[in-house]
mmCIF file of C-alpha atoms in Angstrom:
data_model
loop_
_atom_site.group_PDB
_atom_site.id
_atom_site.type_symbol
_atom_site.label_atom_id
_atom_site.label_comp_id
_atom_site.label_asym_id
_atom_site.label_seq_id
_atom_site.Cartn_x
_atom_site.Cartn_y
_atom_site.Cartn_z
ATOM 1 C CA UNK A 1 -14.884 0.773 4.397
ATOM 2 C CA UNK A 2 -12.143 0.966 7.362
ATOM 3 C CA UNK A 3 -12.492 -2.545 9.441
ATOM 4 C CA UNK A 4 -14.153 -0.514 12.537
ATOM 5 C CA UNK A 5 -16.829 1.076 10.221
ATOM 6 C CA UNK A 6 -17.639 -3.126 9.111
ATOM 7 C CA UNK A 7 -17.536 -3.799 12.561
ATOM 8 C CA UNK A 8 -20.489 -1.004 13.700
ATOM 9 C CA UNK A 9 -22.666 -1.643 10.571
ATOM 10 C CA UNK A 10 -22.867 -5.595 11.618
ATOM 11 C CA UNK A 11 -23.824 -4.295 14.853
ATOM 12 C CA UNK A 12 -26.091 -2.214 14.099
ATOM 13 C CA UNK A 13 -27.660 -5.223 11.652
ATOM 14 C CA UNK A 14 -27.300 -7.777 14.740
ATOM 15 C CA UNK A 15 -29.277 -5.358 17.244
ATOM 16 C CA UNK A 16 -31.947 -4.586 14.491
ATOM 17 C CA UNK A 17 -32.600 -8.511 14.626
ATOM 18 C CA UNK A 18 -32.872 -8.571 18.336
ATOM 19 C CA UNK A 19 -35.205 -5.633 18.151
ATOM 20 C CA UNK A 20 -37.504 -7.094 15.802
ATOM 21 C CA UNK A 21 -37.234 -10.139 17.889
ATOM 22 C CA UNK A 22 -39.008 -7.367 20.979
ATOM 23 C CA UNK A 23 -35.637 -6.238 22.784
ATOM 24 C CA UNK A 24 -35.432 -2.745 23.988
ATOM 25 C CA UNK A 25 -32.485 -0.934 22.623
ATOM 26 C CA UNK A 26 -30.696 0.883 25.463
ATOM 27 C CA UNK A 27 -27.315 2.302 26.149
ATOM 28 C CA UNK A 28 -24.479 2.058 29.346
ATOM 29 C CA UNK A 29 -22.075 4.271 29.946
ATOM 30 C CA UNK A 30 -18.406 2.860 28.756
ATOM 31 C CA UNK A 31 -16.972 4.124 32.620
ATOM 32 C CA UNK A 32 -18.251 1.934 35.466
ATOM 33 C CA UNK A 33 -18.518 2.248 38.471
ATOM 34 C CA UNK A 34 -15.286 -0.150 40.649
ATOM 35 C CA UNK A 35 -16.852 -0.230 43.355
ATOM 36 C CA UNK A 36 -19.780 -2.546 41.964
ATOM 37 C CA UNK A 37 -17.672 -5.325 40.196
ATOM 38 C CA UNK A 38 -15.506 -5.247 42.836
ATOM 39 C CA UNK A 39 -17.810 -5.909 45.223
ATOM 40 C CA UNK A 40 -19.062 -8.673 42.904
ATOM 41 C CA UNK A 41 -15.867 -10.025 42.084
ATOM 42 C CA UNK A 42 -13.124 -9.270 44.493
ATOM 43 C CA UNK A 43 -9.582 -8.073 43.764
ATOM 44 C CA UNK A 44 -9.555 -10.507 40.710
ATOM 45 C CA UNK A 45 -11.489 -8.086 38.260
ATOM 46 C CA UNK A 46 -8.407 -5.642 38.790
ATOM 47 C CA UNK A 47 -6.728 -8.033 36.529
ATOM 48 C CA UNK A 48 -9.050 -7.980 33.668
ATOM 49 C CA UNK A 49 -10.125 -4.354 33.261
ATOM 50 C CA UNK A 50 -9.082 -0.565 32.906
ATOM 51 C CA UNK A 51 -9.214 1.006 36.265
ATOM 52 C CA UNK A 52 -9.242 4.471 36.553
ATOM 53 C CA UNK A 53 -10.357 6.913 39.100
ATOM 54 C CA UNK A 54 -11.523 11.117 39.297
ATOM 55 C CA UNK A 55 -12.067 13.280 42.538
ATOM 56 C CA UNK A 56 -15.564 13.277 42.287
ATOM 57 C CA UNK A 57 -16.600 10.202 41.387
ATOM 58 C CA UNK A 58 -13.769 7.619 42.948
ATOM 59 C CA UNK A 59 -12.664 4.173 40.976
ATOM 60 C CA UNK A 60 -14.088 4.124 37.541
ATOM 61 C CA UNK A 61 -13.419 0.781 35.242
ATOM 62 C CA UNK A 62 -14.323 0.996 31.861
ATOM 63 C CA UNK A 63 -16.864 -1.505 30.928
ATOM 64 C CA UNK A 64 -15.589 -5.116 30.818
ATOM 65 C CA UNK A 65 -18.957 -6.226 29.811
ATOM 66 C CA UNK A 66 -22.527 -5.252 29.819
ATOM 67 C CA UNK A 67 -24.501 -7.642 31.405
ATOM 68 C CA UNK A 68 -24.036 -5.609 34.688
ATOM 69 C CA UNK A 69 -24.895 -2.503 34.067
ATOM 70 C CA UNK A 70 -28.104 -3.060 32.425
ATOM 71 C CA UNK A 71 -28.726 -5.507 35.323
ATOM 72 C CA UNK A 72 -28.556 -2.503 37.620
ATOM 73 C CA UNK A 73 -30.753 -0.542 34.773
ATOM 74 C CA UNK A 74 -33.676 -3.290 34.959
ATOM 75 C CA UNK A 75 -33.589 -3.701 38.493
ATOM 76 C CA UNK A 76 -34.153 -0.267 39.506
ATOM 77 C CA UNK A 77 -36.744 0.609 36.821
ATOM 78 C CA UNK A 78 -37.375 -2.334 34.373
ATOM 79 C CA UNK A 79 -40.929 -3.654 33.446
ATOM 80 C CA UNK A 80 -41.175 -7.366 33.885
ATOM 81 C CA UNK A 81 -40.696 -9.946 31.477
ATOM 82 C CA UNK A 82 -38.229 -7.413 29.865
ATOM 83 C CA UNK A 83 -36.106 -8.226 26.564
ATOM 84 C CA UNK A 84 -33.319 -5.688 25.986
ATOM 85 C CA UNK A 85 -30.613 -5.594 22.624
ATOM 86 C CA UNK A 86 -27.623 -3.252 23.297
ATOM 87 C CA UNK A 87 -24.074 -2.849 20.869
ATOM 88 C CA UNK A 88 -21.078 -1.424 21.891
ATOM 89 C CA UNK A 89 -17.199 -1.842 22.427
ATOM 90 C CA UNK A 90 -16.216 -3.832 26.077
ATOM 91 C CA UNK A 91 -12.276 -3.058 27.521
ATOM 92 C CA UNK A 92 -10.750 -6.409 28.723
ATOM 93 C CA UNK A 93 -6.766 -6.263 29.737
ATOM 94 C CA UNK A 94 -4.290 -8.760 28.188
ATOM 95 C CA UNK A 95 -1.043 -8.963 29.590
ATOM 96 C CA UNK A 96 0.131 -12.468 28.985
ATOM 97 C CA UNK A 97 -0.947 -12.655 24.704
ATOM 98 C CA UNK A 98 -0.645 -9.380 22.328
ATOM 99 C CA UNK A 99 -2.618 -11.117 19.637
ATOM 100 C CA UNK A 100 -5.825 -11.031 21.953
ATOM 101 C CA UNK A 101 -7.960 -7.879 21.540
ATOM 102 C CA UNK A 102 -8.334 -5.549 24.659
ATOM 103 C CA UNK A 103 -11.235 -3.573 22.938
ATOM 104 C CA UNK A 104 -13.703 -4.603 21.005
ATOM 105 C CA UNK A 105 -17.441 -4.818 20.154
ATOM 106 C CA UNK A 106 -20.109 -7.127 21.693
ATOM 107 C CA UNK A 107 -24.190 -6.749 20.672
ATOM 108 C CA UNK A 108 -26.061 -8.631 23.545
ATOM 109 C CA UNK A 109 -29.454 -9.884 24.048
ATOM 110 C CA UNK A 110 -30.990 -10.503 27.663
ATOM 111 C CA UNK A 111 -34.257 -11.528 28.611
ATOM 112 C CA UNK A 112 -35.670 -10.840 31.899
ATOM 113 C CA UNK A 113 -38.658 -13.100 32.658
ATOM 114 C CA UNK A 114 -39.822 -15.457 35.589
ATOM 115 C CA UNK A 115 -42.876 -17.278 33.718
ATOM 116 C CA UNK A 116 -40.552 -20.061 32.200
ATOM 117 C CA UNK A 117 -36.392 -19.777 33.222
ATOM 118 C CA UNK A 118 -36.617 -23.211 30.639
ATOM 119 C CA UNK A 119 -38.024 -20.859 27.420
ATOM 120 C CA UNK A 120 -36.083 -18.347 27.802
ATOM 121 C CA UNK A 121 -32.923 -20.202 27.751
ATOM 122 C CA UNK A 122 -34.372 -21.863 25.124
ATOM 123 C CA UNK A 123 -35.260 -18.673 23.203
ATOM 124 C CA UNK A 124 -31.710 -17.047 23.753
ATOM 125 C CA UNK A 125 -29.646 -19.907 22.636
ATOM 126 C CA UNK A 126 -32.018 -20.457 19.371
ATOM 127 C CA UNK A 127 -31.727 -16.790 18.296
ATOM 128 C CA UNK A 128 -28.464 -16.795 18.955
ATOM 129 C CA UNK A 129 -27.346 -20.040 17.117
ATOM 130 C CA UNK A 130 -29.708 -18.226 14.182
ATOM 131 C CA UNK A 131 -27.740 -15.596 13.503
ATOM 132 C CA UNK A 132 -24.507 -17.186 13.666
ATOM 133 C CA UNK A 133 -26.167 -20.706 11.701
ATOM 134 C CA UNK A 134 -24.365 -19.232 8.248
ATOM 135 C CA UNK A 135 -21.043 -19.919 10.064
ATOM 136 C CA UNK A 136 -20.627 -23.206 11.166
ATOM 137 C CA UNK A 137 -19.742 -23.143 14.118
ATOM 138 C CA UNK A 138 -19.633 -25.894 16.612
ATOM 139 C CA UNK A 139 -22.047 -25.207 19.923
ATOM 140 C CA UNK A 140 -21.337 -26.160 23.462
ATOM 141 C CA UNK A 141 -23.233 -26.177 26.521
ATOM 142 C CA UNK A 142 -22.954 -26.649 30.014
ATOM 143 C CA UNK A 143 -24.632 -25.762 33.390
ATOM 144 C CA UNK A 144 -23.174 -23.915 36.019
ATOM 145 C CA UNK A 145 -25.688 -24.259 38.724
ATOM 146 C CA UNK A 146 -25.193 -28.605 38.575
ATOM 147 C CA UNK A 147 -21.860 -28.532 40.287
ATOM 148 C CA UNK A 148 -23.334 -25.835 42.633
ATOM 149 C CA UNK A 149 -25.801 -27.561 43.800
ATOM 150 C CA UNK A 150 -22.982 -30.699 44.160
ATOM 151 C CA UNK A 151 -21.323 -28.374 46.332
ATOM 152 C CA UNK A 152 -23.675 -27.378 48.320
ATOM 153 C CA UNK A 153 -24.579 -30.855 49.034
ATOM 154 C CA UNK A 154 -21.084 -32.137 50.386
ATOM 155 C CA UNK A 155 -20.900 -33.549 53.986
ATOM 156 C CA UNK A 156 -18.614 -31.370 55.136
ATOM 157 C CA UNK A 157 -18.745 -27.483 56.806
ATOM 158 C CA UNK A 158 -20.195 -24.480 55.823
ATOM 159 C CA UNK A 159 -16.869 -22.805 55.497
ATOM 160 C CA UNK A 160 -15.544 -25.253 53.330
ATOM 161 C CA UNK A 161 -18.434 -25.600 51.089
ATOM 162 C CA UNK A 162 -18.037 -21.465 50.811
ATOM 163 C CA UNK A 163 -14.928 -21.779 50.020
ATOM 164 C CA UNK A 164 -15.347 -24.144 46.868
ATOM 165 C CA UNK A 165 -18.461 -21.845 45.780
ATOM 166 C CA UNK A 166 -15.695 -19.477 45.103
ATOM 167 C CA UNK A 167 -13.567 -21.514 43.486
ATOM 168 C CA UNK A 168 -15.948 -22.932 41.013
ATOM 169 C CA UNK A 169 -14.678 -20.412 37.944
ATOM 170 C CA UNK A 170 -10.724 -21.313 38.819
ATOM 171 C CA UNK A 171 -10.775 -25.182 38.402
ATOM 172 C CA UNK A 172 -7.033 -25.677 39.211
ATOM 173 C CA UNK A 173 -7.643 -23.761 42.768
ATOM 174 C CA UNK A 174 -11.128 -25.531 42.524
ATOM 175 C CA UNK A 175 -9.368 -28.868 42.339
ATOM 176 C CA UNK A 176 -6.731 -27.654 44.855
ATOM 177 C CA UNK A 177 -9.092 -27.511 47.682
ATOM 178 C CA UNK A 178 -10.751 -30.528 47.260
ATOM 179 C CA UNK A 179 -8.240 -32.627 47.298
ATOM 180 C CA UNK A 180 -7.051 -30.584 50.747
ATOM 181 C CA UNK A 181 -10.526 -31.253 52.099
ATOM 182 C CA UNK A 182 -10.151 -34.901 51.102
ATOM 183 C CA UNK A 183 -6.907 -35.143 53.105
ATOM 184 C CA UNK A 184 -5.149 -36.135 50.102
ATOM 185 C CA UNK A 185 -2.913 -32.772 50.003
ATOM 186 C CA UNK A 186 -0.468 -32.392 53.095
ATOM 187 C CA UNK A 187 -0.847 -29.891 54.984
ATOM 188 C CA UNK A 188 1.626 -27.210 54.542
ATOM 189 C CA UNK A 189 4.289 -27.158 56.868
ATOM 190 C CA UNK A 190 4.048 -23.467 58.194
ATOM 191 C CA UNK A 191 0.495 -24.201 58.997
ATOM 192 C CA UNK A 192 0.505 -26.873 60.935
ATOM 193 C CA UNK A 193 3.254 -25.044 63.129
ATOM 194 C CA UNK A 194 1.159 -21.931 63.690
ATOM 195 C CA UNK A 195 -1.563 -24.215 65.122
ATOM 196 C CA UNK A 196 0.938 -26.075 67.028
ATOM 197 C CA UNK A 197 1.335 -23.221 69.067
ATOM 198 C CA UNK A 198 -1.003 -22.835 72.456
ATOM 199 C CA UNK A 199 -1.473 -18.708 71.390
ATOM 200 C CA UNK A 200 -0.311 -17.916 67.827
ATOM 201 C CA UNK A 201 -0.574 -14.463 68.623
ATOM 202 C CA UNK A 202 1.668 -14.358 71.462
ATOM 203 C CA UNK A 203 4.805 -13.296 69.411
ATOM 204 C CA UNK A 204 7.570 -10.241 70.180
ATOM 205 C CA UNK A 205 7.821 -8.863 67.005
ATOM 206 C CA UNK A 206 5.302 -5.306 65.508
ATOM 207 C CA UNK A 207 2.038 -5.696 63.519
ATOM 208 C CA UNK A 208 2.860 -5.432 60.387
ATOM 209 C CA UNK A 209 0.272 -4.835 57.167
ATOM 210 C CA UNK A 210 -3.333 -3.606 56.507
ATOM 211 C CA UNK A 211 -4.899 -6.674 59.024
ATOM 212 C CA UNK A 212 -5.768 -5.768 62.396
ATOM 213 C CA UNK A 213 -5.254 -8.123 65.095
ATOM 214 C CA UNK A 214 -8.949 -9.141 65.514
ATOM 215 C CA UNK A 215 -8.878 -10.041 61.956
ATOM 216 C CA UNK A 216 -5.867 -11.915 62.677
ATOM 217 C CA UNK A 217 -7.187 -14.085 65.648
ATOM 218 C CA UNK A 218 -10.567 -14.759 63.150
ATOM 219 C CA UNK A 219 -8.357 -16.084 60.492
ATOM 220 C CA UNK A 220 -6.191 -18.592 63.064
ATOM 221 C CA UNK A 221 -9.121 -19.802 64.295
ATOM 222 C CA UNK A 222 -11.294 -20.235 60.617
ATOM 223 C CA UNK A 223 -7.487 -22.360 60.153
ATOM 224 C CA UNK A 224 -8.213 -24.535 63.361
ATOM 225 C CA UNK A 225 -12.113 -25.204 62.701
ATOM 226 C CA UNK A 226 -10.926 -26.238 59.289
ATOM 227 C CA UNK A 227 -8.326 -28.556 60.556
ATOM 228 C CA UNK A 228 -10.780 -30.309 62.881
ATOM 229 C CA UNK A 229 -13.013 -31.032 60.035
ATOM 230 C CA UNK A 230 -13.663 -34.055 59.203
ATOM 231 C CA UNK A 231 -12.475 -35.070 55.445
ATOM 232 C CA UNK A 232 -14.571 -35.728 52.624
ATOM 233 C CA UNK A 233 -15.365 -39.065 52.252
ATOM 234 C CA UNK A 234 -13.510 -40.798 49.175
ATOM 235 C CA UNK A 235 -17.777 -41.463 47.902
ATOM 236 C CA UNK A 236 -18.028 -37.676 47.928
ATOM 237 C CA UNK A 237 -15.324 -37.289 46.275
ATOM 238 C CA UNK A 238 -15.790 -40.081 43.235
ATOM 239 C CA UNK A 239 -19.204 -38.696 42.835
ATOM 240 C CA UNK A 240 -17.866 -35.162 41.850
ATOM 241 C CA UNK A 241 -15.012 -36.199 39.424
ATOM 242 C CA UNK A 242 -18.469 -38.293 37.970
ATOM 243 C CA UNK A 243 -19.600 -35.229 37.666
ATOM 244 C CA UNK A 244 -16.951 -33.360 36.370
ATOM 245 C CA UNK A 245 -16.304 -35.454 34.021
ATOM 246 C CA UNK A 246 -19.868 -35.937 32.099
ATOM 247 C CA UNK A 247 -19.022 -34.857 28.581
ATOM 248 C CA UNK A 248 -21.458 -36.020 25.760
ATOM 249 C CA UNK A 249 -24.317 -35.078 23.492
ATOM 250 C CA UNK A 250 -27.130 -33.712 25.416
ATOM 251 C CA UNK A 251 -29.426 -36.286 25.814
ATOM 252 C CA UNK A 252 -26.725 -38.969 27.078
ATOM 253 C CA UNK A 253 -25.257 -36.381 28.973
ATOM 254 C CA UNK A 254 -28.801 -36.440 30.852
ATOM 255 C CA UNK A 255 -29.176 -39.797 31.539
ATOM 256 C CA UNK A 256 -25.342 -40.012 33.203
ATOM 257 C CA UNK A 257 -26.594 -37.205 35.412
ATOM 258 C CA UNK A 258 -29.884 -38.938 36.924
ATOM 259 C CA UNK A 259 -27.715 -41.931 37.240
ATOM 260 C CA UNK A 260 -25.274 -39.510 39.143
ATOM 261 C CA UNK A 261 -28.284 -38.364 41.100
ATOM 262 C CA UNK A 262 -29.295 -41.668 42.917
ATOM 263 C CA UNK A 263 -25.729 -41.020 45.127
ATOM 264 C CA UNK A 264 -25.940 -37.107 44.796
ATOM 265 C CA UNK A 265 -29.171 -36.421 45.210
ATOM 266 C CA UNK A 266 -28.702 -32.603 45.798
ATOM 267 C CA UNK A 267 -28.354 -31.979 42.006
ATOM 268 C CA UNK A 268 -31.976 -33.407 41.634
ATOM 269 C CA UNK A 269 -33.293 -30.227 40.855
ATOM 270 C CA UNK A 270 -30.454 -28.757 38.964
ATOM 271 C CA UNK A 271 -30.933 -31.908 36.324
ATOM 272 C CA UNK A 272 -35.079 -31.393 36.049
ATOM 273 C CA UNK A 273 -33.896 -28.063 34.959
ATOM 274 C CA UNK A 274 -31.601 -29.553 32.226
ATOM 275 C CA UNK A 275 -34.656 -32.050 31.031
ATOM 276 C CA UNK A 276 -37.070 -28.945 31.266
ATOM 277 C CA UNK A 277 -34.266 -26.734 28.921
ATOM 278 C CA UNK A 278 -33.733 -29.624 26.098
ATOM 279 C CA UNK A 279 -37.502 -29.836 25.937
ATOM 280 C CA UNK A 280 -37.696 -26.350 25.143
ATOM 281 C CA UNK A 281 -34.953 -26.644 22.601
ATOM 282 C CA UNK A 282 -36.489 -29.141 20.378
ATOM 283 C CA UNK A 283 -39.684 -27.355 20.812
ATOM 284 C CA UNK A 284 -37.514 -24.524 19.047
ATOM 285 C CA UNK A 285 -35.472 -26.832 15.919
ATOM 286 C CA UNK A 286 -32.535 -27.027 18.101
ATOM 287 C CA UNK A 287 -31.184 -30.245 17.004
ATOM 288 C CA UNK A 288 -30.559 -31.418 20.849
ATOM 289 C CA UNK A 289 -29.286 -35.294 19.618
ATOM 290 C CA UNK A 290 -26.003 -33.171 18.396
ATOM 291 C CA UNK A 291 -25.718 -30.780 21.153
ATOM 292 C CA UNK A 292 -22.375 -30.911 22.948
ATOM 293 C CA UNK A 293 -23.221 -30.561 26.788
ATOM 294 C CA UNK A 294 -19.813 -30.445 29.779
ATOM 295 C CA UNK A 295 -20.329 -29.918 33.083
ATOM 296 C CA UNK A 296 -17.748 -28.214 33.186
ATOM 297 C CA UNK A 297 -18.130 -25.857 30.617
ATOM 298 C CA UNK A 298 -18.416 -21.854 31.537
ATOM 299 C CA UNK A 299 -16.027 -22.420 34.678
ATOM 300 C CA UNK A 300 -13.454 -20.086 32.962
ATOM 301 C CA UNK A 301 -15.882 -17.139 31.688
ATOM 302 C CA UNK A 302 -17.390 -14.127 33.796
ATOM 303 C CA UNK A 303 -18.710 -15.380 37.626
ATOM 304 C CA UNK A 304 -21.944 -14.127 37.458
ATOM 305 C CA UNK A 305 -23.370 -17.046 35.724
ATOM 306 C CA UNK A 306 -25.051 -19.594 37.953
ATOM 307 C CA UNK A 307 -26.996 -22.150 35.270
ATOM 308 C CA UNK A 308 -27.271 -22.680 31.531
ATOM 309 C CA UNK A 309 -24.143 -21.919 29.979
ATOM 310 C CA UNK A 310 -23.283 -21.548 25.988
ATOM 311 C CA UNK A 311 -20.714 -20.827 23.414
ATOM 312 C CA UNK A 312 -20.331 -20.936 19.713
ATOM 313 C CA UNK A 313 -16.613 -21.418 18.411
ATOM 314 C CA UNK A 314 -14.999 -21.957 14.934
ATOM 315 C CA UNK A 315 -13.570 -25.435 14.237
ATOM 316 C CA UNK A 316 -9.735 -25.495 13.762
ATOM 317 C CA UNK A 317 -9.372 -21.688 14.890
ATOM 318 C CA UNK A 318 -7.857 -22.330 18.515
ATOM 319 C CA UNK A 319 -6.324 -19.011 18.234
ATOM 320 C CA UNK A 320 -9.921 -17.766 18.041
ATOM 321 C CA UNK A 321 -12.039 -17.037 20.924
ATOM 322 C CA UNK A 322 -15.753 -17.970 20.739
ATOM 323 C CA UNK A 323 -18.054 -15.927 18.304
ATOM 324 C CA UNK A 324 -20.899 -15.934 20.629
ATOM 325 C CA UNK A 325 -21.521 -16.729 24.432
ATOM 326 C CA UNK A 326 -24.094 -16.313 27.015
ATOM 327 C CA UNK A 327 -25.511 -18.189 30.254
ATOM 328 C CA UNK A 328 -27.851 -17.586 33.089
ATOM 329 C CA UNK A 329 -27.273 -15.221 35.794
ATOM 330 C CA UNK A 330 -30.323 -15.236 38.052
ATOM 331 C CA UNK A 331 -28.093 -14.717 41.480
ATOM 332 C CA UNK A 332 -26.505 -11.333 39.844
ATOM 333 C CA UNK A 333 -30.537 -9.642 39.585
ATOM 334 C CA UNK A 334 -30.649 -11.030 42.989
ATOM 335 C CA UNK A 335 -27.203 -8.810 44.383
ATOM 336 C CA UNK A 336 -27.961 -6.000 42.453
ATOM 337 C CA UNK A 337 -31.820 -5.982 43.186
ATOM 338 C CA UNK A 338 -31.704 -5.213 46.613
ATOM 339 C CA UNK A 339 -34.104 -7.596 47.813
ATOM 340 C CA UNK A 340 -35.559 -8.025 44.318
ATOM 341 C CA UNK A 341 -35.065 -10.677 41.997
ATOM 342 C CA UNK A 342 -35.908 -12.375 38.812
ATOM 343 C CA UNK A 343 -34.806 -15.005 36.691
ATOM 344 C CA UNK A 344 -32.357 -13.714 33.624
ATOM 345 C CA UNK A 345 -30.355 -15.365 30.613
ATOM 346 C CA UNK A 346 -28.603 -13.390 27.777
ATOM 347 C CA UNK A 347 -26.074 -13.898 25.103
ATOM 348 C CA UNK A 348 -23.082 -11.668 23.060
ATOM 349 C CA UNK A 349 -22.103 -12.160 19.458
ATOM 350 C CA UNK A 350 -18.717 -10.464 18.382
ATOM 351 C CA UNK A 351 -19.632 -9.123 15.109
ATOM 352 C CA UNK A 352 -15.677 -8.713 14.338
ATOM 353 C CA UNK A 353 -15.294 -12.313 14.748
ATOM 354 C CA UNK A 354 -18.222 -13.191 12.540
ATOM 355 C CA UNK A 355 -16.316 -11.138 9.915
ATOM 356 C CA UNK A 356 -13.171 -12.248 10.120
ATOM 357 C CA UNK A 357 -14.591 -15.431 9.567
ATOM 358 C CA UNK A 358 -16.590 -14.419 6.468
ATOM 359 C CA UNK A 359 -13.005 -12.889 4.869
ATOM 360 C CA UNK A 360 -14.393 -9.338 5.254
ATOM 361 C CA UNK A 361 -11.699 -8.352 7.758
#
């Protein structure tokens, strides 16, 4: 059998698991429309998918993933709690490594359901590591929605604390800015002339680009509130490199966080959700005494997730991306519902990977 036609019929036996698990089978189309990632994403997403556009129907990407379109399905016409399986191939661009597959099939598993966010994290990451058990691959785990809740606890403006919620999935940029709003980074030169000058705008030369002068003027003066802002305090700034640096088993992992809480207590919450999710692991065989847990982890994968975080790679295949990977994404039903929202977690399995790794393909 041809490597794609091993590659379906382990799909179709991973989403006959999830169904017999309860997941709806349902179907996206493979062209999406831009207009909704971008809006989610910004500019960036350009350089990870297939744009393409038709008369009728404007900018068309085809599908980079599928957790948003059945998002959008659920949300306009989903029963709640909701458990949905779905199999197909997902277009990502690669322009900087040939080796790395631009198409290729994902089977997903996504459970909609606001009785217990805890369980069904639980429930997603223990059918998941099920299927994939035979493998032996190494798990990790991480938690997006800890260092947002860090951020949004700074002492410092609402602009700036914006600004590093958008930075949270670059962690070079991410790093960037705060040591900028620490006052450890000079300020770059050009800057500090333009606010030097009693009216930036006053210059004799033509406008010049797609900004208008309004949006101009907003931008100067979003520059000169941020450069009368106070910096962060070196405190605030120990107590998220703390953070960003908790790497350890689970459990020990847990207990450095509540001792990070006592100076940071915004992330209170964020670490009773942690406590509430290992509890429900155990309660499932998920041996939580091994389980890798990083704060960090997930900052590099799709923006939508805003909590629990997982992957499943293959030891000593760094030339291998992970087998299987999922997270939480309750802010995405949120943007997409309108006004509506519930609590969502879901995972992927590449059933290509799991046979190259069985020396199939």
């Amino acid at each position: 059998m041809p490597a794609r036609g091993k590659i379906r019929a382990r799909a179709a036996e991973l989403r006959a698991m999830f169904e017999a698990e309860g997941a709806q089978p349902v179907e996206t189309n493979v062209l999406q429309p831009a207009e909704v990632l971008l809006d989610l994403y910004g500019e960036d997403i350009r350089g990870r998918a297939y744009v393409t556009s038709d008369t009728l129907r404007g900018e068309q990407m085809l599908r980079p993933d599928f957790t948003v379109p059945v998002v959008q399905m659920h949300m306009e016409h989903g029963a709640e709690p909701a458990r949905y399986t779905y199999s197909g191939q997902v277009f990502r661009r690669q322009e900087d490594d040939a080796s790395k597959d631009n198409e290729y099939t994902q089977v997903g598993y996504e459970v909609f359901d606001r009785e217990n966010p805890a369980a069904a994290d639980a429930e997603v990451f223990a059918l998941i590591q099920s299927v994939v058990a035979p493998l032996g691959l190494r798990a990790a785990t991480g938690d997006i929605g800890v260092l947002m809740a860090a951020v949004q606890g700074l002492e410092t403006s609402a602009r700036r604390k914006a600004a590093l919620m958008r930075h949270i999935w670059r962690p070079r940029r991410f790093r960037a800015l705060i040591e900028r709003f620490a006052g450890r980074a000079p300020v770059p030169a050009s800057r500090s002339a333009l606010l030097a000058k009693a009216d930036p705008m006053a210059i004799d030369a033509p406008m010049i680009g797609m900004r208008s002068e309004a949006e101009i003027a907003a931008r100067i003066e979003a520059l000169r509130e941020d450069a009368e802002t106070p910096p962060l305090s070196a405190g605030q700034v120990e107590m998220l490199e703390a953070l960003l640096g908790v790497r350890e088993t689970l459990p020990f992992a847990l207990e450095h966080l509540r001792d990070i809480t006592v100076d940071m207590p915004a992330i209170t919450e964020a670490v009773f959700r942690i406590k509430d999710r290992m509890e429900a692991l155990a309660a499932r065989g998920v041996d939580v005494d091994a389980l890798e847990f990083e704060t960090s982890y997930g900052r590099t994968q799709m923006e939508y997730y805003d909590g629990f975080v997982f992957g499943f790679y293959a030891e000593g295949r760094h030339d291998m991306p992970p087998v299987a990977t999922g997270g939480r994404y309750d802010a995405l039903t949120r943007v997409l519902g309108q006004g509506r929202e519930i609590p969502a977690v879901g995972g992927v399995i590449r059933p290509g990977l799991m046979l190259q790794l069985e020396g199939v393909l």
